[in-house]
């Protein structure tokens, strides 16, 4: 059984912050440009029913990567791809920038199957917008603002969620040496097509202390902010998550001639597993939520008793002890179901990420930014997992949420009001400037921006 346990430290010291930011409020993101990019990117991977499918390292994902890098280059910024396939976007080298700590901002471009257009993409494009505004403003921040699109956050095709952020944070030991997708195909080739290099992952690890802080702007993906009519969410803790891949093995047979007694029906046993997983949260309240979302049946034939089922059980809670209790209870249930049904049931893979608190200093900076912009805000946990909970190993992290209409996400109907998208990006910009610290604007290097008079 491969087991990816992603430990999460929060040993990041709080930051000195320029809470009394003296920047003019008119230094703002270009909302039209941000919304335009969101809408353009949303066409990549969109299917006939409007759902977007850009599984990590798929052809659609590569198309989205090219779009982002083209936008960055056209903005006069410098995109690059590391060995893990993460895209990093920097300002053209400012003198001395190479020796500065980095203020990292971003999210992910890859999606689940039949996703909406905002999960991940919004945070990446808002981070691009912030780096572009800082570059255009001529500000010379103490920490270098860098935008990142982490590779394979969802793990929809290659089941190593948080792949890119785990490499950046140095968690190489927690990753399989030869990652395979759900169909057993190796990652090596698709990763190199995306600009990465499986043999050089070490070069993509950032040394501890090189990242001053990491900020992620994201749609809430739940109902809390919409219900309270609050435009800005300040995340206090990101949920822990355990995803167990379970294999149920029975005996195949003819659906019509095999007596019910003595059957070892893998689907009937898998159904009990799914109900056991649901009961752990719904009836027993051991953890907050449990989901069996993926289920592959073999031979998957209507008149054959299945001999094998592979399913995933996703267990989540913001408390590590409850997470462990839920996983123990689930494993006990598997043993009992195997006995009752005469099948063999094993956990063949597991990825786990611990609950991670946001850094107090970053929560304060986000709050100060929302306040000065006159935006109502509230503190809430994140029920979704995010790259931020991995980056927390090497830097203080902060997350900003905006409301999801109907609390929907991971579905084509995912949506957020444009004014909320704009507000979230403004808060990201001002929080970034608070954290990066600002010095007197330096004159833009003439070569950096095309001189309109010379065109
Ligand atoms: O599943 C999640 O929580 C996130 O969307 N990766
Ligand atoms: Mn997601
Ligand atoms: Mn996401």
Coordinates of C-alpha atoms and ligand atoms in Angstrom, one line a residue:
X1 CA 0.0 0.0 0.0
X2 CA 1.4 3.4 -0.9
X3 CA 0.8 6.0 1.8
X4 CA 1.3 9.7 1.4
X5 CA 1.3 11.4 4.7
X6 CA 1.7 15.1 4.3
X7 CA 2.7 16.5 7.7
X8 CA 2.0 20.1 8.1
X9 CA 4.1 22.3 10.2
X10 CA 3.0 25.7 11.3
X11 CA 6.4 26.6 12.7
X12 CA 6.4 29.8 10.7
X13 CA 7.2 32.9 12.8
X14 CA 4.8 35.7 12.6
X15 CA 5.8 38.4 10.2
X16 CA 6.7 42.1 10.7
X17 CA 3.8 43.8 8.9
X18 CA 3.2 47.3 7.5
X19 CA -0.3 47.3 8.8
X20 CA -0.4 51.1 8.4
X21 CA -0.1 50.8 4.7
X22 CA 0.3 54.3 3.3
X23 CA -0.5 53.4 -0.3
X24 CA -3.1 55.4 -2.1
X25 CA -6.4 53.4 -2.3
X26 CA -6.4 54.0 -6.0
X27 CA -3.6 51.5 -6.5
X28 CA -6.0 48.8 -7.4
X29 CA -6.3 45.6 -9.5
X30 CA -7.6 46.0 -13.1
X31 CA -11.0 44.3 -12.6
X32 CA -11.9 44.2 -16.3
X33 CA -8.6 42.5 -17.1
X34 CA -9.0 39.9 -14.3
X35 CA -12.6 39.1 -15.3
X36 CA -11.6 38.9 -19.0
X37 CA -8.8 36.4 -18.2
X38 CA -11.2 34.3 -16.0
X39 CA -13.7 34.1 -18.9
X40 CA -11.0 33.3 -21.5
X41 CA -9.4 30.6 -19.4
X42 CA -12.9 29.1 -18.7
X43 CA -13.1 28.1 -22.4
X44 CA -10.2 25.7 -22.0
X45 CA -11.4 22.2 -21.1
X46 CA -15.1 23.2 -21.3
X47 CA -17.4 20.4 -22.5
X48 CA -20.7 20.4 -24.2
X49 CA -22.6 20.6 -20.9
X50 CA -20.5 23.6 -19.7
X51 CA -18.5 21.6 -17.2
X52 CA -14.7 22.2 -17.3
X53 CA -12.4 19.2 -17.2
X54 CA -8.6 20.0 -17.0
X55 CA -7.2 17.1 -15.0
X56 CA -3.7 17.7 -13.9
X57 CA -1.1 17.0 -16.7
X58 CA -3.9 16.4 -19.2
X59 CA -3.9 18.0 -22.6
X60 CA -6.5 20.5 -21.5
X61 CA -4.3 21.3 -18.4
X62 CA -1.4 22.0 -20.7
X63 CA -3.5 24.3 -22.8
X64 CA -4.5 26.3 -19.7
X65 CA -0.8 26.5 -18.7
X66 CA 0.1 27.9 -22.1
X67 CA -2.7 30.5 -21.8
X68 CA -1.4 31.6 -18.4
X69 CA 2.2 31.9 -19.5
X70 CA 1.3 33.8 -22.7
X71 CA -0.7 36.3 -20.6
X72 CA 2.2 36.7 -18.2
X73 CA 4.7 37.3 -21.0
X74 CA 2.4 39.7 -22.8
X75 CA 2.2 41.6 -19.5
X76 CA 6.0 42.1 -19.5
X77 CA 6.4 39.5 -16.7
X78 CA 8.7 36.4 -16.7
X79 CA 6.9 33.0 -16.5
X80 CA 8.8 29.8 -15.9
X81 CA 8.1 26.1 -15.1
X82 CA 9.9 24.1 -12.4
X83 CA 10.7 20.4 -12.5
X84 CA 7.4 19.6 -10.7
X85 CA 5.4 21.4 -13.4
X86 CA 4.6 24.5 -11.2
X87 CA 4.3 27.7 -13.1
X88 CA 6.0 30.7 -11.5
X89 CA 5.5 34.3 -12.7
X90 CA 8.0 37.0 -11.7
X91 CA 8.6 40.6 -12.5
X92 CA 11.5 41.2 -14.8
X93 CA 14.5 41.1 -12.5
X94 CA 14.6 44.2 -10.4
X95 CA 18.2 45.0 -9.2
X96 CA 18.7 43.0 -6.0
X97 CA 15.4 41.1 -6.4
X98 CA 17.3 37.8 -6.5
X99 CA 18.3 38.2 -2.8
X100 CA 14.9 39.0 -1.5
X101 CA 12.5 36.7 0.2
X102 CA 9.5 35.9 -1.9
X103 CA 5.9 36.7 -1.2
X104 CA 4.2 33.8 -3.0
X105 CA 0.6 34.1 -4.1
X106 CA -1.4 31.7 -6.2
X107 CA -3.5 28.5 -6.5
X108 CA -4.0 25.8 -9.2
X109 CA -5.2 25.6 -12.8
X110 CA -6.1 21.9 -12.8
X111 CA -9.7 20.9 -12.1
X112 CA -11.8 18.0 -11.0
X113 CA -13.9 16.4 -13.8
X114 CA -16.9 18.6 -14.8
X115 CA -15.8 21.5 -12.7
X116 CA -16.7 25.2 -12.6
X117 CA -14.5 28.0 -13.8
X118 CA -13.3 29.5 -10.5
X119 CA -11.9 26.8 -8.3
X120 CA -8.1 27.4 -8.4
X121 CA -8.2 29.5 -11.6
X122 CA -9.5 32.6 -9.8
X123 CA -6.6 32.5 -7.3
X124 CA -4.0 32.1 -10.0
X125 CA -5.3 34.9 -12.2
X126 CA -5.7 37.2 -9.2
X127 CA -2.1 36.5 -8.3
X128 CA -1.0 37.3 -11.8
X129 CA -3.0 40.5 -11.6
X130 CA -1.3 41.5 -8.4
X131 CA 2.3 40.9 -9.7
X132 CA 1.3 42.8 -12.9
X133 CA 0.0 45.8 -10.9
X134 CA 3.1 45.9 -8.7
X135 CA 5.3 45.7 -11.8
X136 CA 3.3 48.5 -13.5
X137 CA 3.3 50.7 -10.4
X138 CA 7.1 50.8 -10.1
X139 CA 6.8 49.9 -6.4
X140 CA 9.9 48.3 -5.0
X141 CA 8.6 45.9 -2.3
X142 CA 10.9 44.5 0.3
X143 CA 9.8 40.9 -0.6
X144 CA 9.5 39.9 -4.2
X145 CA 5.9 39.2 -5.2
X146 CA 5.7 35.9 -7.3
X147 CA 2.6 34.3 -8.6
X148 CA 2.3 30.5 -8.7
X149 CA 0.1 27.9 -10.4
X150 CA 0.6 24.7 -8.5
X151 CA 0.6 21.5 -10.5
X152 CA -2.0 18.8 -10.0
X153 CA -3.7 20.2 -6.8
X154 CA -6.8 18.1 -7.4
X155 CA -5.2 14.8 -8.2
X156 CA -8.1 14.1 -10.6
X157 CA -6.0 12.0 -13.1
X158 CA -2.8 11.4 -11.2
X159 CA -4.0 10.6 -7.6
X160 CA -1.3 12.6 -5.9
X161 CA -3.2 15.7 -4.9
X162 CA -1.1 18.7 -3.9
X163 CA 1.7 17.3 -6.2
X164 CA 3.3 20.7 -7.0
X165 CA 3.0 22.3 -3.6
X166 CA 4.4 19.1 -2.0
X167 CA 7.5 19.3 -4.2
X168 CA 7.9 23.0 -3.6
X169 CA 7.7 22.4 0.2
X170 CA 10.2 19.6 -0.1
X171 CA 7.9 16.7 0.7
X172 CA 9.6 14.5 -1.9
X173 CA 9.7 11.5 0.4
X174 CA 5.9 11.5 0.6
X175 CA 5.5 11.2 -3.2
X176 CA 5.8 7.9 -5.2
X177 CA 9.0 7.5 -7.2
X178 CA 7.0 6.6 -10.3
X179 CA 3.6 8.2 -10.0
X180 CA 0.8 6.5 -12.0
X181 CA -2.5 7.8 -13.1
X182 CA -5.8 6.0 -12.3
X183 CA -5.3 3.8 -15.4
X184 CA -1.8 2.8 -14.4
X185 CA -0.1 5.2 -16.9
X186 CA 3.2 6.8 -15.7
X187 CA 3.5 10.5 -15.0
X188 CA 7.0 10.9 -16.5
X189 CA 6.0 11.8 -20.0
X190 CA 2.9 14.0 -19.3
X191 CA 5.1 15.9 -16.7
X192 CA 7.8 16.5 -19.2
X193 CA 5.2 17.7 -21.8
X194 CA 4.2 20.3 -19.2
X195 CA 7.8 21.4 -18.8
X196 CA 8.6 19.4 -15.7
X197 CA 11.3 16.7 -15.1
X198 CA 10.5 13.8 -12.8
X199 CA 14.3 13.1 -12.5
X200 CA 15.0 16.7 -11.2
X201 CA 12.3 17.3 -8.6
X202 CA 14.9 18.3 -6.1
X203 CA 15.6 21.4 -8.1
X204 CA 12.0 22.6 -7.5
X205 CA 12.3 22.5 -3.7
X206 CA 12.4 25.9 -2.1
X207 CA 14.8 26.2 0.8
X208 CA 13.1 27.0 4.2
X209 CA 13.2 30.7 4.8
X210 CA 13.0 31.7 1.1
X211 CA 9.3 32.3 1.2
X212 CA 8.3 35.2 3.5
X213 CA 4.6 34.2 3.2
X214 CA 2.1 32.5 1.0
X215 CA -1.4 34.0 0.2
X216 CA -4.1 32.1 -1.6
X217 CA -7.3 33.7 -2.8
X218 CA -10.1 31.2 -3.4
X219 CA -13.8 30.8 -3.8
X220 CA -15.3 29.5 -0.5
X221 CA -16.9 26.5 -2.2
X222 CA -19.5 26.4 0.6
X223 CA -22.6 28.3 1.8
X224 CA -21.3 30.3 4.8
X225 CA -20.3 33.7 3.2
X226 CA -23.4 33.8 1.0
X227 CA -25.7 33.0 3.9
X228 CA -24.3 35.8 6.0
X229 CA -24.0 38.1 3.0
X230 CA -20.3 38.7 3.7
X231 CA -18.0 39.5 0.7
X232 CA -14.7 38.5 2.3
X233 CA -13.8 35.4 4.3
X234 CA -10.6 35.1 6.4
X235 CA -9.7 31.5 6.8
X236 CA -8.6 30.4 10.4
X237 CA -8.0 26.7 9.7
X238 CA -7.9 24.5 6.6
X239 CA -9.4 21.1 7.0
X240 CA -7.4 17.9 7.3
X241 CA -8.2 15.2 4.7
X242 CA -7.6 11.5 4.4
X243 CA -8.3 9.8 1.0
X244 CA -8.2 6.0 1.3
X245 CA -8.3 3.9 -1.9
X246 CA -10.1 0.7 -1.0
X247 CA -10.0 -2.5 -3.0
X248 CA -12.9 -5.0 -2.6
X249 CA -12.2 -8.4 -4.1
X250 CA -15.0 -11.1 -4.5
X251 CA -15.8 -13.9 -7.0
X252 CA -17.2 -13.2 -10.4
X253 CA -20.2 -15.3 -11.6
X254 CA -23.3 -15.5 -13.8
X255 CA -26.0 -13.1 -12.5
X256 CA -28.7 -15.6 -13.3
X257 CA -27.4 -19.0 -12.4
X258 CA -25.3 -18.3 -9.3
X259 CA -27.5 -18.9 -6.1
X260 CA -27.6 -15.9 -3.6
X261 CA -26.1 -18.1 -0.9
X262 CA -22.3 -18.2 -1.1
X263 CA -22.0 -15.3 -3.5
X264 CA -19.0 -13.0 -2.9
X265 CA -20.4 -10.0 -4.6
X266 CA -17.8 -7.2 -4.7
X267 CA -20.4 -4.5 -5.5
X268 CA -22.8 -5.6 -2.7
X269 CA -19.8 -5.4 -0.3
X270 CA -18.7 -2.0 -1.7
X271 CA -22.2 -0.7 -1.2
X272 CA -21.8 -1.6 2.5
X273 CA -18.4 0.2 2.6
X274 CA -20.0 3.3 1.1
X275 CA -22.8 3.3 3.7
X276 CA -20.3 2.7 6.5
X277 CA -18.2 5.7 5.4
X278 CA -21.3 7.9 5.3
X279 CA -22.4 6.6 8.8
X280 CA -19.1 7.7 10.3
X281 CA -20.0 11.4 9.8
X282 CA -23.8 11.4 9.4
X283 CA -24.9 9.0 12.2
X284 CA -21.9 8.7 14.4
X285 CA -20.5 12.3 14.1
X286 CA -16.9 11.0 14.4
X287 CA -15.7 13.5 11.8
X288 CA -17.2 16.4 9.9
X289 CA -17.7 14.8 6.4
X290 CA -17.1 11.5 4.6
X291 CA -17.5 10.9 0.9
X292 CA -17.2 7.9 -1.4
X293 CA -16.9 9.8 -4.7
X294 CA -15.1 7.4 -7.1
X295 CA -16.0 3.8 -7.7
X296 CA -14.7 1.5 -10.4
X297 CA -16.4 -1.9 -10.9
X298 CA -14.8 -5.0 -12.7
X299 CA -16.0 -6.4 -15.0
X300 CA -18.8 -3.8 -14.8
X301 CA -21.2 -6.0 -16.8
X302 CA -25.0 -6.0 -16.1
X303 CA -25.3 -9.8 -15.9
X304 CA -22.1 -10.6 -14.2
X305 CA -21.4 -10.6 -10.4
X306 CA -18.5 -8.2 -9.9
X307 CA -15.3 -9.7 -8.7
X308 CA -13.5 -6.4 -7.9
X309 CA -14.4 -2.8 -6.9
X310 CA -12.0 0.0 -6.3
X311 CA -13.4 3.0 -4.4
X312 CA -12.1 6.1 -2.7
X313 CA -13.2 7.2 0.8
X314 CA -12.6 10.9 1.6
X315 CA -12.7 11.7 5.3
X316 CA -12.3 15.3 6.6
X317 CA -12.2 17.3 9.8
X318 CA -10.4 20.4 11.1
X319 CA -9.3 18.4 14.2
X320 CA -6.5 15.9 13.8
X321 CA -7.6 13.6 16.6
X322 CA -11.2 13.3 15.1
X323 CA -9.6 12.6 11.7
X324 CA -7.6 9.7 13.2
X325 CA -10.6 8.4 15.1
X326 CA -12.7 8.4 11.8
X327 CA -10.0 6.6 9.9
X328 CA -9.7 3.9 12.7
X329 CA -13.5 3.5 12.7
X330 CA -13.6 3.1 8.9
X331 CA -10.9 0.4 9.0
X332 CA -12.8 -1.5 11.6
X333 CA -15.9 -1.3 9.4
X334 CA -13.9 -2.7 6.5
X335 CA -12.8 -5.7 8.5
X336 CA -16.4 -6.5 9.6
X337 CA -17.8 -6.1 6.1
X338 CA -15.1 -8.4 4.7
X339 CA -16.2 -11.1 7.2
X340 CA -19.9 -10.6 6.6
X341 CA -19.6 -10.8 2.8
X342 CA -16.8 -13.3 2.3
X343 CA -14.8 -10.7 0.3
X344 CA -11.2 -9.5 0.8
X345 CA -11.1 -5.7 1.5
X346 CA -7.8 -3.8 1.6
X347 CA -6.8 -0.2 1.8
X348 CA -4.3 0.0 -1.2
X349 CA -3.4 3.7 -1.1
X350 CA -3.8 6.6 1.2
X351 CA -3.1 10.3 1.1
X352 CA -3.5 12.3 4.2
X353 CA -3.1 16.0 4.9
X354 CA -3.3 17.4 8.5
X355 CA -5.5 20.4 9.4
X356 CA -3.5 23.6 9.2
X357 CA -4.1 26.9 10.9
X358 CA -3.5 30.2 9.0
X359 CA -0.8 32.5 10.5
X360 CA -2.2 35.0 12.9
X361 CA -0.1 37.8 11.3
X362 CA -1.6 37.1 7.9
X363 CA -5.1 37.0 9.2
X364 CA -4.5 40.4 10.7
X365 CA -3.1 41.8 7.4
X366 CA -6.1 40.4 5.5
X367 CA -8.5 41.9 8.1
X368 CA -6.8 45.3 7.9
X369 CA -7.0 45.3 4.1
X370 CA -10.7 44.4 4.1
X371 CA -11.4 47.1 6.7
X372 CA -9.6 49.8 4.8
X373 CA -11.6 48.9 1.7
X374 CA -14.8 49.0 3.7
X375 CA -15.5 45.3 3.0
X376 CA -17.5 43.3 5.6
X377 CA -15.5 40.2 6.5
X378 CA -15.8 37.1 8.7
X379 CA -13.5 34.3 9.9
X380 CA -14.3 30.8 8.9
X381 CA -12.7 27.3 8.4
X382 CA -12.0 25.9 5.0
X383 CA -13.9 22.6 4.3
X384 CA -11.9 22.2 1.1
X385 CA -8.2 21.3 1.0
X386 CA -5.7 23.8 -0.5
X387 CA -2.1 24.0 -1.5
X388 CA -1.7 26.5 1.3
X389 CA -1.9 23.7 3.8
X390 CA 1.2 22.2 2.3
X391 CA 3.1 25.4 1.8
X392 CA 2.5 26.0 5.5
X393 CA 5.5 23.6 6.0
X394 CA 7.9 26.3 4.9
X395 CA 6.1 29.6 5.3
X396 CA 3.3 31.4 7.1
X397 CA 0.1 31.0 5.1
X398 CA -3.1 33.1 4.7
X399 CA -6.3 32.4 2.7
X400 CA -8.9 34.9 1.5
X401 CA -12.3 33.6 0.5
X402 CA -15.1 35.1 -1.6
X403 CA -18.7 33.8 -1.6
X404 CA -19.8 30.9 -3.8
X405 CA -23.3 31.3 -5.2
X406 CA -25.5 28.6 -3.7
X407 CA -22.3 27.3 -2.0
X408 CA -21.7 25.2 -5.1
X409 CA -18.3 24.0 -6.4
X410 CA -16.8 21.1 -8.2
X411 CA -19.8 21.4 -10.5
X412 CA -20.4 23.4 -13.7
X413 CA -22.8 25.7 -11.9
X414 CA -20.0 27.1 -9.7
X415 CA -20.2 30.9 -9.7
X416 CA -19.4 34.1 -7.8
X417 CA -20.7 37.6 -8.3
X418 CA -18.2 39.8 -10.4
X419 CA -18.2 42.4 -7.6
X420 CA -17.1 39.7 -5.1
X421 CA -14.4 38.5 -7.5
X422 CA -13.1 42.1 -7.8
X423 CA -13.3 42.7 -4.0
X424 CA -11.3 39.5 -3.3
X425 CA -8.6 40.5 -5.7
X426 CA -8.4 44.0 -4.2
X427 CA -7.9 42.5 -0.7
X428 CA -5.2 40.2 -2.1
X429 CA -3.4 43.2 -3.6
X430 CA -3.4 45.3 -0.4
X431 CA -2.6 42.3 1.8
X432 CA 0.3 41.5 -0.5
X433 CA 1.6 45.0 -0.3
X434 CA 1.2 45.0 3.5
X435 CA 3.3 41.8 3.8
X436 CA 5.8 42.6 1.0
X437 CA 6.3 46.0 2.5
X438 CA 6.7 48.9 0.2
X439 CA 9.5 51.4 -0.5
X440 CA 9.3 54.5 -2.5
X441 CA 8.4 53.7 -6.1
X442 CA 11.5 53.2 -8.3
X443 CA 11.4 54.6 -11.8
X444 CA 10.3 52.0 -14.3
X445 CA 13.3 50.8 -16.3
X446 CA 12.5 52.1 -19.8
X447 CA 13.1 48.7 -21.3
X448 CA 10.5 47.2 -19.0
X449 CA 7.5 48.8 -20.5
X450 CA 6.9 49.6 -24.2
X451 CA 7.1 53.4 -24.6
X452 CA 3.7 54.4 -26.1
X453 CA 5.4 57.3 -27.7
X454 CA 7.9 55.1 -29.5
X455 CA 5.2 52.9 -31.1
Ligands
LIG1 O1 -11.0 18.4 -2.6 C1 -10.6 19.5 -2.1 O2 -10.8 19.8 -1.0 C2 -9.9 20.5 -3.0 O3 -10.8 20.9 -4.0 N1 -8.7 19.9 -3.6
LIG2 MN1 -11.2 21.8 -5.9
LIG3 MN1 -9.1 24.6 -5.2

